[in-house]
Short mmCIF file of C-alpha atoms and ligand atoms in Angstrom, two decimals:
data_model
loop_
_atom_site.label_atom_id
_atom_site.label_comp_id
_atom_site.label_asym_id
_atom_site.label_seq_id
_atom_site.Cartn_x
_atom_site.Cartn_y
_atom_site.Cartn_z
CA MET A 1 98.05 111.26 133.61
CA TRP A 2 98.98 107.66 134.18
CA LEU A 3 96.02 105.30 134.57
CA ASP A 4 96.78 102.03 136.33
CA LEU A 5 94.72 99.35 134.60
CA ARG A 6 95.66 96.40 136.83
CA LYS A 7 92.27 96.42 138.56
CA ILE A 8 90.31 95.99 135.35
CA ILE A 9 92.73 94.36 132.92
CA GLU A 10 91.72 90.83 133.96
CA THR A 11 88.09 91.57 134.82
CA PRO A 12 85.57 91.62 131.97
CA GLY A 13 82.84 94.18 132.67
CA ALA A 14 85.02 96.32 134.91
CA SER A 15 85.68 99.98 134.19
CA LEU A 16 87.88 102.80 135.48
CA GLY A 17 87.06 106.48 135.15
CA PHE A 18 89.48 109.31 134.37
CA ALA A 19 89.45 113.09 134.11
CA VAL A 20 92.49 114.94 132.87
CA THR A 21 93.52 118.46 131.96
CA LEU A 22 95.71 118.56 128.89
CA ASP A 23 98.76 120.67 128.19
CA PRO A 24 97.67 123.44 125.79
CA GLU A 25 101.23 123.78 124.47
CA GLN A 26 101.10 120.20 123.16
CA LEU A 27 97.92 120.94 121.23
CA ARG A 28 98.73 124.26 119.60
CA ILE A 29 98.81 122.99 116.05
CA GLY A 30 97.71 124.25 112.65
CA ALA A 31 95.23 127.08 112.86
CA ILE A 32 95.02 127.05 116.65
CA GLU A 33 96.29 130.29 118.13
CA GLY A 34 95.57 129.25 121.69
CA PHE A 35 92.92 128.05 124.10
CA LYS A 36 90.52 129.98 126.29
CA ARG A 37 91.22 127.39 128.99
CA PRO A 38 93.24 124.16 129.05
CA PRO A 39 91.45 121.38 127.14
CA GLU A 40 89.94 118.61 129.26
CA ALA A 41 89.24 114.95 128.64
CA ARG A 42 87.08 112.70 130.77
CA GLY A 43 85.65 109.24 130.40
CA GLU A 44 86.46 105.67 131.31
CA VAL A 45 88.40 102.64 130.25
CA VAL A 46 86.08 99.65 129.96
CA ASN A 47 86.93 95.99 129.82
CA THR A 48 84.47 94.51 127.35
CA ALA A 49 84.81 90.74 127.16
CA GLY A 50 88.53 91.01 127.77
CA LEU A 51 89.17 93.90 125.36
CA LEU A 52 89.99 97.34 126.71
CA ASN A 53 88.39 100.43 125.25
CA LEU A 54 88.92 104.04 126.20
CA ARG A 55 85.73 106.07 125.84
CA GLY A 56 85.00 109.63 126.71
CA GLU A 57 84.90 113.18 125.55
CA LEU A 58 87.51 115.85 124.97
CA THR A 59 86.44 119.48 125.21
CA ALA A 60 88.63 122.24 123.79
CA GLU A 61 87.71 125.92 123.70
CA MET A 62 90.01 127.04 120.94
CA ILE A 63 91.06 130.39 119.56
CA CYS A 64 91.59 129.88 115.83
CA VAL A 65 92.87 131.93 112.90
CA CYS A 66 90.82 131.76 109.71
CA ASP A 67 92.88 130.34 106.87
CA ARG A 68 91.18 132.58 104.32
CA CYS A 69 90.71 135.99 105.95
CA GLY A 70 93.00 135.87 108.99
CA THR A 71 90.24 136.72 111.46
CA VAL A 72 90.78 135.35 114.96
CA PHE A 73 87.68 133.60 116.27
CA ASP A 74 86.59 131.23 119.05
CA ARG A 75 85.52 127.67 118.38
CA THR A 76 84.60 124.93 120.81
CA LYS A 77 85.47 121.42 119.77
CA ILE A 78 83.92 118.42 121.48
CA LEU A 79 85.65 115.26 120.37
CA ARG A 80 84.22 111.85 121.19
CA LEU A 81 86.91 109.40 122.24
CA ASP A 82 86.44 105.72 121.49
CA VAL A 83 89.75 103.96 121.06
CA PRO A 84 90.80 100.36 121.52
CA LEU A 85 93.76 99.68 123.81
CA ALA A 86 95.94 96.70 123.04
CA ALA A 87 97.95 94.77 125.57
CA ASP A 88 100.23 93.21 122.98
CA VAL A 89 102.24 95.57 120.86
CA SER A 90 102.96 94.19 117.45
CA ASP A 91 104.29 95.80 114.31
CA GLU A 92 100.94 95.30 112.66
CA LEU A 93 99.14 97.44 115.17
CA SER A 94 97.04 100.02 113.39
CA PRO A 95 97.81 103.63 114.33
CA GLU A 96 94.34 103.97 115.91
CA VAL A 97 95.14 101.30 118.48
CA PHE A 98 97.02 102.45 121.56
CA ALA A 99 99.39 100.15 123.37
CA VAL A 100 99.10 99.44 127.06
CA GLU A 101 102.58 99.86 128.49
CA GLY A 102 103.09 97.48 131.35
CA ASP A 103 100.01 97.74 133.52
CA GLY A 104 98.65 101.08 132.45
CA ILE A 105 98.31 103.82 129.92
CA ASP A 106 99.05 107.53 129.67
CA VAL A 107 95.52 108.90 129.26
CA SER A 108 96.75 112.43 128.44
CA GLU A 109 98.87 111.10 125.61
CA VAL A 110 95.97 109.10 124.14
CA ALA A 111 93.65 112.12 124.32
CA GLU A 112 96.25 114.48 122.84
CA THR A 113 96.97 112.10 119.96
CA CYS A 114 93.25 111.76 119.19
CA PHE A 115 92.89 115.53 119.19
CA ILE A 116 95.86 116.04 116.85
CA LEU A 117 94.69 113.31 114.44
CA ASP A 118 91.22 114.84 114.31
CA MET A 119 92.24 118.48 113.95
CA GLU A 120 92.08 119.92 110.46
CA GLN A 121 95.18 121.97 109.55
CA LYS A 122 93.06 124.73 108.04
CA VAL A 123 89.93 126.19 109.52
CA LEU A 124 87.60 128.89 108.28
CA CYS A 125 85.82 131.48 110.41
CA ARG A 126 82.64 130.44 108.60
CA ASP A 127 81.90 127.99 105.81
CA ASP A 128 81.29 130.73 103.26
CA CYS A 129 84.18 133.00 104.29
CA LYS A 130 84.84 135.34 101.35
CA GLY A 131 88.47 135.93 102.30
CA LEU A 132 90.54 138.99 101.50
CA CYS A 133 90.61 140.91 98.25
CA PRO A 134 93.85 139.84 96.52
CA THR A 135 94.33 143.39 95.24
CA CYS A 136 93.58 145.69 98.17
CA GLY A 137 93.49 143.23 101.08
CA LYS A 138 90.07 144.24 102.34
CA ASN A 139 88.17 141.61 104.30
CA LEU A 140 85.34 140.85 101.88
CA ASN A 141 83.14 139.45 104.68
CA GLU A 142 82.71 143.08 105.73
CA GLY A 143 81.48 144.13 102.31
CA PRO A 144 82.74 144.48 98.74
CA CYS A 145 85.76 146.61 97.96
CA ARG A 146 86.19 149.04 95.11
CA CYS A 147 88.43 146.84 93.01
CA THR A 148 86.42 143.60 92.87
CA LYS A 149 85.47 144.01 89.19
CA ALA A 150 88.94 144.76 87.90
CA GLY A 151 90.80 142.34 90.16
CA ASP A 152 90.23 138.63 90.43
CA PRO A 153 88.71 137.08 87.27
CA ARG A 154 86.39 135.04 89.48
CA PHE A 155 84.90 138.28 90.71
CA ALA A 156 84.70 139.60 87.15
CA VAL A 157 82.43 136.67 86.26
CA LEU A 158 80.40 137.24 89.39
CA GLY A 159 80.21 140.95 88.61
CA SER A 160 78.85 140.39 85.11
CA LEU A 161 76.19 138.10 86.54
CA LEU A 162 75.14 140.73 89.02
CA GLU A 163 75.04 143.64 86.56
CA THR A 164 71.77 144.40 84.82
CA PRO A 165 72.30 143.40 81.18
CA ASP A 166 72.13 146.24 78.70
CA ASP A 167 68.97 146.11 76.70
CA PRO A 168 69.98 146.53 72.99
CA THR A 169 66.52 147.81 72.03
CA ASP A 170 66.85 150.71 74.46
ZN1 ZN B 201 87.46 133.94 107.36
ZN1 ZN B 202 89.92 145.09 96.65
#
């Protein structure tokens, strides 16, 4: 969505609202399998003392694949947008600054770039996801498998901690 900034570009204090639906195909990156509905971004571009800032919120209802156990799960991401827009494009422009092209800016492109920069490549279904057993492939979030003790040495250590120690005096 092209936002014409001519009305506010010379007027400190002025602002211009926007609301845009983003193309899900552009945002299917990393662990994202798809979206429950197309992501949306809304907000405004504000002229603060001559400097333009795009502020708003991007909402994405994502369908993700867990990097550890492969489970498909839903996650809603609400990303706050607060990016400076620069009228003059110079080589020294930091990547977080978006250039105003002519008299406006492509709001969809700004929102999509912010989303991609913010999105982690790997996501987990939960912070403590136990993953799959490397030996039998069972999803260990659903319970232990039969081979945990013999398989991964990490589990062997865990197993010995969990076992009741043999009492030598017995
Ligand atoms: Zn998982
Ligand atoms: Zn196993």
